[in-house]
XYZ file of C-alpha atoms in Angstrom:
439
model
C 0.007 0.036 -0.041
C 2.715 2.415 0.868
C 4.503 1.607 -2.299
C 1.328 2.503 -4.394
C 0.996 5.690 -2.386
C 4.498 6.689 -3.068
C 4.225 5.815 -6.720
C 1.018 8.056 -7.042
C 2.759 10.807 -5.039
C 5.762 10.727 -7.162
C 3.594 10.787 -10.432
C 1.616 13.781 -9.057
C 4.696 15.707 -8.162
C 6.284 15.165 -11.609
C 3.214 16.289 -13.375
C 2.923 19.334 -11.201
C 6.622 20.158 -10.897
C 6.456 23.565 -12.677
C 3.453 24.610 -10.651
C 5.433 23.913 -7.458
C 8.184 25.901 -8.598
C 5.852 28.723 -9.722
C 4.269 28.811 -6.214
C 7.694 28.841 -4.589
C 8.939 31.723 -6.818
C 5.613 33.662 -6.155
C 5.939 33.766 -2.459
C 9.643 33.690 -2.157
C 9.898 37.572 -1.625
C 7.920 37.086 1.786
C 10.379 35.788 4.250
C 8.390 33.490 6.646
C 6.197 31.764 4.063
C 9.069 31.762 1.660
C 11.413 30.042 4.043
C 8.654 27.410 4.863
C 8.131 26.900 1.099
C 11.895 26.411 0.496
C 12.186 23.678 3.187
C 9.002 21.883 1.865
C 10.320 22.065 -1.740
C 13.793 20.815 -1.074
C 12.744 18.079 1.358
C 10.086 16.805 -1.036
C 12.234 17.060 -3.994
C 14.921 14.983 -2.231
C 12.319 12.293 -1.521
C 10.730 12.231 -4.977
C 13.739 12.736 -7.276
C 15.698 10.036 -5.213
C 18.793 9.978 -7.586
C 20.973 12.973 -8.595
C 23.456 13.173 -11.448
C 26.228 15.598 -11.654
C 28.507 16.365 -14.577
C 31.727 18.394 -14.604
C 29.766 21.135 -16.098
C 27.077 20.905 -13.300
C 29.802 21.281 -10.645
C 31.107 24.398 -12.209
C 27.471 25.899 -12.337
C 26.642 24.904 -8.808
C 30.022 26.498 -7.692
C 29.294 29.721 -9.503
C 25.877 30.068 -7.880
C 27.191 29.113 -4.444
C 30.127 31.562 -4.674
C 28.779 34.025 -1.997
C 28.142 31.128 0.335
C 31.659 29.754 -0.348
C 33.100 33.023 0.518
C 31.421 32.894 3.892
C 33.042 29.507 4.422
C 36.498 30.574 3.177
C 36.606 33.768 5.369
C 34.755 32.394 8.381
C 38.082 32.965 10.350
C 38.104 36.592 9.500
C 35.022 37.525 11.685
C 35.565 38.771 15.168
C 32.649 36.427 16.426
C 32.422 33.074 14.656
C 28.783 32.699 15.645
C 27.982 35.847 13.601
C 29.920 34.468 10.695
C 27.906 31.176 10.924
C 24.760 33.316 10.760
C 25.789 34.818 7.452
C 26.456 31.364 6.099
C 23.084 30.135 7.126
C 21.433 33.106 5.468
C 23.140 32.219 2.067
C 22.579 28.416 2.450
C 19.964 28.556 -0.397
C 22.818 29.479 -2.815
C 24.158 25.954 -2.375
C 20.782 24.020 -1.856
C 18.800 25.345 -4.834
C 21.548 24.648 -7.457
C 22.243 21.237 -6.053
C 18.554 20.191 -6.067
C 17.493 21.893 -9.377
C 20.723 21.179 -11.435
C 21.382 17.721 -9.993
C 17.948 16.465 -10.293
C 17.135 14.432 -13.391
C 13.731 16.141 -13.602
C 13.503 18.428 -16.639
C 11.864 21.896 -16.338
C 9.316 23.287 -18.748
C 10.335 26.913 -18.457
C 7.332 28.539 -20.166
C 5.190 26.736 -17.780
C 7.072 27.847 -14.711
C 6.821 31.508 -16.051
C 3.067 31.086 -16.723
C 2.280 29.849 -13.174
C 4.606 32.444 -11.663
C 2.929 35.240 -13.687
C -0.545 34.283 -12.563
C 0.132 33.474 -8.931
C 2.413 36.376 -8.232
C 0.246 39.043 -9.963
C -2.800 37.774 -8.175
C -1.119 37.716 -4.746
C 0.162 41.347 -5.267
C -3.457 42.417 -6.255
C -4.931 40.795 -3.081
C -2.201 42.539 -0.951
C -2.982 45.848 -2.617
C -6.715 45.411 -1.852
C -5.761 44.555 1.777
C -3.635 47.702 1.903
C -6.499 49.864 0.700
C -8.685 48.467 3.491
C -6.217 48.854 6.323
C -4.558 52.157 5.389
C -7.646 54.365 4.143
C -6.218 57.637 5.481
C -2.879 57.128 3.717
C -4.874 56.242 0.433
C -6.936 59.374 0.911
C -3.750 61.574 1.342
C -2.291 59.843 -1.801
C -5.428 60.808 -3.851
C -5.328 64.342 -2.747
C -1.724 64.767 -3.689
C -0.272 64.689 -0.058
C 2.909 62.839 0.825
C 2.712 60.937 -2.509
C 6.176 59.393 -1.964
C 4.887 57.669 1.192
C 2.416 55.288 -0.651
C 4.832 53.029 -2.456
C 7.049 52.431 0.635
C 4.008 52.000 2.949
C 2.475 49.421 0.544
C 5.650 47.503 0.396
C 6.160 47.717 4.222
C 2.535 46.468 4.755
C 3.752 43.263 2.935
C 6.773 42.982 5.198
C 9.136 43.638 2.246
C 11.509 46.527 1.725
C 10.238 48.595 -1.223
C 13.248 48.369 -3.562
C 13.469 44.561 -3.033
C 9.628 44.221 -3.790
C 9.917 46.395 -6.777
C 12.881 44.399 -8.196
C 10.516 41.272 -8.029
C 7.661 43.266 -9.600
C 9.902 44.596 -12.384
C 10.869 40.941 -13.213
C 7.128 40.031 -13.027
C 6.359 42.868 -15.621
C 9.009 41.489 -18.097
C 7.742 38.027 -17.556
C 4.245 39.138 -18.354
C 5.647 40.991 -21.400
C 7.327 37.819 -22.626
C 4.099 35.692 -22.185
C 2.018 38.236 -24.039
C 4.476 38.356 -26.940
C 4.644 34.642 -27.152
C 0.893 34.499 -27.214
C 0.613 37.092 -29.958
C 3.059 35.085 -32.003
C 1.367 31.723 -31.398
C -2.189 32.901 -31.629
C -1.928 34.892 -34.911
C -1.956 38.252 -33.090
C -5.009 37.918 -31.022
C -4.499 40.826 -28.577
C -7.304 40.200 -26.122
C -6.211 37.599 -23.538
C -5.751 37.344 -19.786
C -2.097 37.743 -20.162
C -2.521 41.282 -21.422
C -4.427 42.154 -18.411
C -1.875 40.568 -16.112
C 0.745 42.679 -17.944
C -1.225 45.926 -17.360
C -1.874 45.162 -13.794
C 1.826 44.377 -13.149
C 2.845 47.693 -14.641
C 0.268 49.574 -12.407
C 1.690 47.799 -9.347
C 5.221 48.709 -10.524
C 4.225 52.483 -10.642
C 2.456 52.367 -7.226
C 5.562 51.113 -5.548
C 7.738 53.250 -7.855
C 11.376 52.946 -7.058
C 13.188 54.725 -9.786
C 15.735 51.941 -10.923
C 13.099 49.222 -10.886
C 10.873 51.340 -13.195
C 13.699 52.112 -15.534
C 14.782 48.437 -15.535
C 11.236 47.296 -16.297
C 10.960 49.597 -19.328
C 14.339 48.348 -20.570
C 13.206 44.814 -20.084
C 9.919 45.399 -22.018
C 11.745 46.679 -25.082
C 14.430 44.040 -24.733
C 11.849 41.278 -24.870
C 9.936 42.824 -27.665
C 13.121 43.203 -29.870
C 14.674 39.727 -29.107
C 11.375 37.809 -29.481
C 10.017 39.517 -32.475
C 13.119 40.357 -34.517
C 13.691 36.891 -36.082
C 9.883 35.951 -36.125
C 8.168 38.862 -37.790
C 8.549 41.375 -40.425
C 10.115 44.754 -39.826
C 6.876 46.461 -40.454
C 5.105 44.452 -37.724
C 8.203 44.778 -35.427
C 7.867 48.558 -35.653
C 3.987 48.532 -35.244
C 4.137 46.336 -32.018
C 6.916 48.325 -30.464
C 5.321 51.623 -31.250
C 1.932 50.367 -29.796
C 3.681 49.128 -26.651
C 5.442 52.402 -26.217
C 2.227 54.386 -26.795
C 0.523 52.212 -24.083
C 3.388 52.739 -21.628
C 3.640 56.474 -22.308
C -0.179 56.729 -21.898
C -0.080 54.820 -18.540
C 2.868 56.928 -17.129
C 1.288 60.160 -18.301
C -1.990 59.337 -16.735
C -0.250 58.222 -13.555
C 1.861 61.417 -13.443
C -1.277 63.498 -14.188
C -3.134 61.949 -11.211
C -0.135 61.968 -8.841
C 2.172 64.882 -9.817
C 4.953 63.968 -7.406
C 6.171 61.206 -9.848
C 7.287 64.043 -12.362
C 9.081 65.921 -9.567
C 10.727 62.644 -8.371
C 12.101 61.906 -11.806
C 13.305 65.371 -12.549
C 14.441 67.664 -9.757
C 14.538 65.373 -6.782
C 16.857 62.457 -7.883
C 19.945 64.462 -8.709
C 19.455 67.348 -6.308
C 22.182 68.334 -3.703
C 25.089 66.550 -5.390
C 27.423 69.192 -4.249
C 26.753 67.802 -0.586
C 28.336 64.441 -1.124
C 30.015 63.619 2.174
C 28.526 66.727 3.765
C 24.941 65.659 4.702
C 25.186 67.165 8.185
C 25.169 70.582 6.562
C 21.368 70.086 5.922
C 19.289 71.540 8.621
C 16.898 68.448 8.520
C 18.698 65.592 6.550
C 15.985 63.052 7.544
C 13.374 65.163 5.722
C 15.525 66.470 2.887
C 17.787 63.645 1.814
C 17.042 60.411 3.677
C 16.302 58.282 0.606
C 18.120 60.508 -1.994
C 20.879 59.804 -4.347
C 23.311 62.176 -2.729
C 22.951 59.887 0.389
C 23.735 56.780 -1.525
C 26.835 58.482 -3.109
C 28.085 59.646 0.304
C 27.789 55.959 1.626
C 29.563 54.659 -1.398
C 32.384 57.230 -0.962
C 32.875 56.263 2.642
C 32.647 52.509 1.918
C 35.220 52.722 -0.913
C 37.752 54.560 1.334
C 37.156 52.060 4.199
C 37.451 49.013 1.826
C 40.892 50.283 0.619
C 42.329 49.877 4.198
C 41.659 46.052 3.994
C 41.661 45.576 0.296
C 43.144 42.082 0.299
C 41.089 40.069 2.793
C 38.370 42.550 3.757
C 37.014 42.993 7.307
C 34.686 39.930 7.574
C 31.228 39.271 6.526
C 29.680 39.858 10.009
C 31.811 42.915 10.715
C 31.246 44.884 7.546
C 28.413 46.908 8.846
C 30.100 47.779 12.070
C 33.387 48.840 10.276
C 31.413 51.040 7.918
C 29.438 52.734 10.710
C 32.857 53.358 12.515
C 33.992 54.950 9.265
C 31.162 57.306 9.405
C 32.084 58.329 12.955
C 35.717 58.615 11.831
C 34.914 60.926 9.110
C 32.514 62.986 11.253
C 29.317 61.962 9.308
C 26.856 62.050 12.069
C 23.684 61.582 10.079
C 24.985 58.400 8.416
C 26.329 57.146 11.724
C 22.935 57.727 13.333
C 21.083 55.506 11.011
C 23.823 53.021 10.393
C 23.310 52.919 6.685
C 24.569 49.745 4.809
C 26.664 50.135 1.665
C 23.625 50.129 -0.732
C 25.993 48.664 -3.367
C 26.721 44.944 -3.527
C 29.975 45.201 -5.295
C 31.342 47.614 -2.593
C 29.769 45.493 0.022
C 31.757 42.292 -0.935
C 34.902 44.384 -1.511
C 34.506 45.695 2.032
C 33.765 42.387 3.600
C 36.057 40.000 1.562
C 38.505 42.196 -0.267
C 39.290 41.813 -3.898
C 38.325 38.151 -3.960
C 34.970 39.258 -2.765
C 34.521 41.812 -5.559
C 35.724 39.133 -8.171
C 33.232 36.599 -6.693
C 30.254 38.935 -7.022
C 31.090 39.927 -10.497
C 31.397 36.185 -11.584
C 28.129 35.485 -9.849
C 26.333 38.264 -11.855
C 28.176 37.647 -15.106
C 27.187 34.011 -15.025
C 23.610 35.110 -15.625
C 24.717 37.113 -18.729
C 26.504 33.871 -19.950
C 23.436 31.799 -19.361
C 21.232 34.245 -21.273
C 23.619 34.392 -24.186
C 23.790 30.560 -24.446
C 20.163 29.870 -23.928
C 19.226 32.872 -26.238
C 16.377 33.745 -23.877
C 15.180 37.260 -23.429
C 13.939 36.737 -19.802
C 17.276 35.358 -18.731
C 19.104 38.211 -20.406
C 16.799 40.776 -18.642
C 17.331 38.933 -15.329
C 21.117 39.859 -15.697
C 20.259 43.558 -16.505
C 17.911 43.562 -13.387
C 20.214 42.002 -10.855
C 23.419 43.788 -12.264
C 21.934 47.272 -11.970
C 19.763 46.619 -8.887
C 23.042 45.772 -7.003
C 24.617 49.208 -8.075
C 22.269 51.022 -5.676
C 21.475 48.183 -3.131
C 22.968 45.044 -1.604
C 20.752 42.241 -2.379
C 23.196 39.421 -1.656
C 22.988 40.272 1.985
C 19.133 40.231 2.016
C 16.875 37.219 2.146
C 14.631 38.565 -0.693
C 17.731 39.065 -2.861
C 19.632 35.889 -2.064
C 16.692 33.556 -2.448
C 15.309 35.411 -5.527
C 18.696 35.208 -7.509
C 19.653 31.678 -6.277
C 16.345 30.144 -7.399
C 16.077 31.885 -10.813
C 19.805 31.345 -11.761
C 19.469 27.682 -10.679
C 16.457 27.339 -13.008
C 18.400 29.027 -15.870
C 21.433 26.686 -15.238
C 19.284 23.583 -15.099
C 17.770 24.625 -18.420
C 21.270 24.898 -19.811
C 22.709 21.655 -18.242
C 19.556 19.575 -19.263
C 19.645 20.816 -22.670
C 23.041 19.408 -23.130
C 22.083 16.083 -21.480
C 20.784 13.119 -23.314
C 16.998 12.338 -22.851
C 17.852 9.098 -21.143
C 19.102 10.995 -18.187
C 15.853 12.765 -17.654
C 12.627 11.690 -15.918
C 9.798 11.984 -18.398
C 6.686 13.627 -17.035
C 4.519 10.902 -18.436
C 6.226 8.137 -16.361
């Protein structure tokens, strides 16, 4: 009886493999449910897949994805407190587990199915969360509609989900581009029938992106939309149709942004005068009478942090200061350079490349570059627009934030890069090494 149950369970798991990955990817940004989902997925996968096969190429791919975790292991001795070093290792454990499970497993992945499930589930989940926000924060929504404190809405919505706004918007930017890809594939495969639920999901995801409205994520999403349009249509349609579709998409996006800016004027101010204001005050934020109110989330604050981090990193350029001690050392550098505002709020580096340079020295900088450039290599070899966009998204997002020290960035990148790598490895493998879904 147990044998029959196990066989039935295994058959169900194989037939719903992409759905399970889609569910995992959709809730991954939320720490507690995401952590539970990771544990359940990995344990069930180990029980169902049973056998794992690794080629030399597989080990290289696993090693590249696990590089940040391996740095924690290699430089464990360089932390003042070993227990804190172990905490950082535990935080990045998924960077080893995901590639081992997804690359080593003989189960093949239908990538388009994964993207489809992810698109539907994550978009619907965000809509539910937005409706919940409208109910629990009616005063804030009222202020937003009246044009008062417009900047507050996006961050408050993100905080109501338990996620940092730039992290949530990075996920939403990826969702927008996934929805774009699925719309374009539908158009090509259905002889250009525009009306479809995928178009609605695309428009909803763009609206959500503009609600949260972090600058880099919006810019990345727009780049991704046109990257997907060009790469997916260039070899499959006539130049005339390519121009028509691109122009139509551009017109829709301009109309949406114009309508949004008209309703909420702060967006125009944010993308013009606010972003690059006060650049003469780099490293001199204490000159402001009210830096919290004037430059707390501004670009000049980030540049001041980067300047201090770069100067501190040069003092331990070969081995760094340790994964667990980077933030303390940076905060001490704020005090040493008499930057009281930065010291008060203990800002992290907000730049992953500088963060790893500070913590692990030159080897850390090399590791994070290899980690990110591996995505570009996979995108080029797979010739897939979504994978190429993921490189653009993760490379640029880590210029203004440090997503390899955050759960929502670590798991997000580890899962998707592992999926991309599994696609590449298993496309190179013979079919006899794969578990067929029909078995």
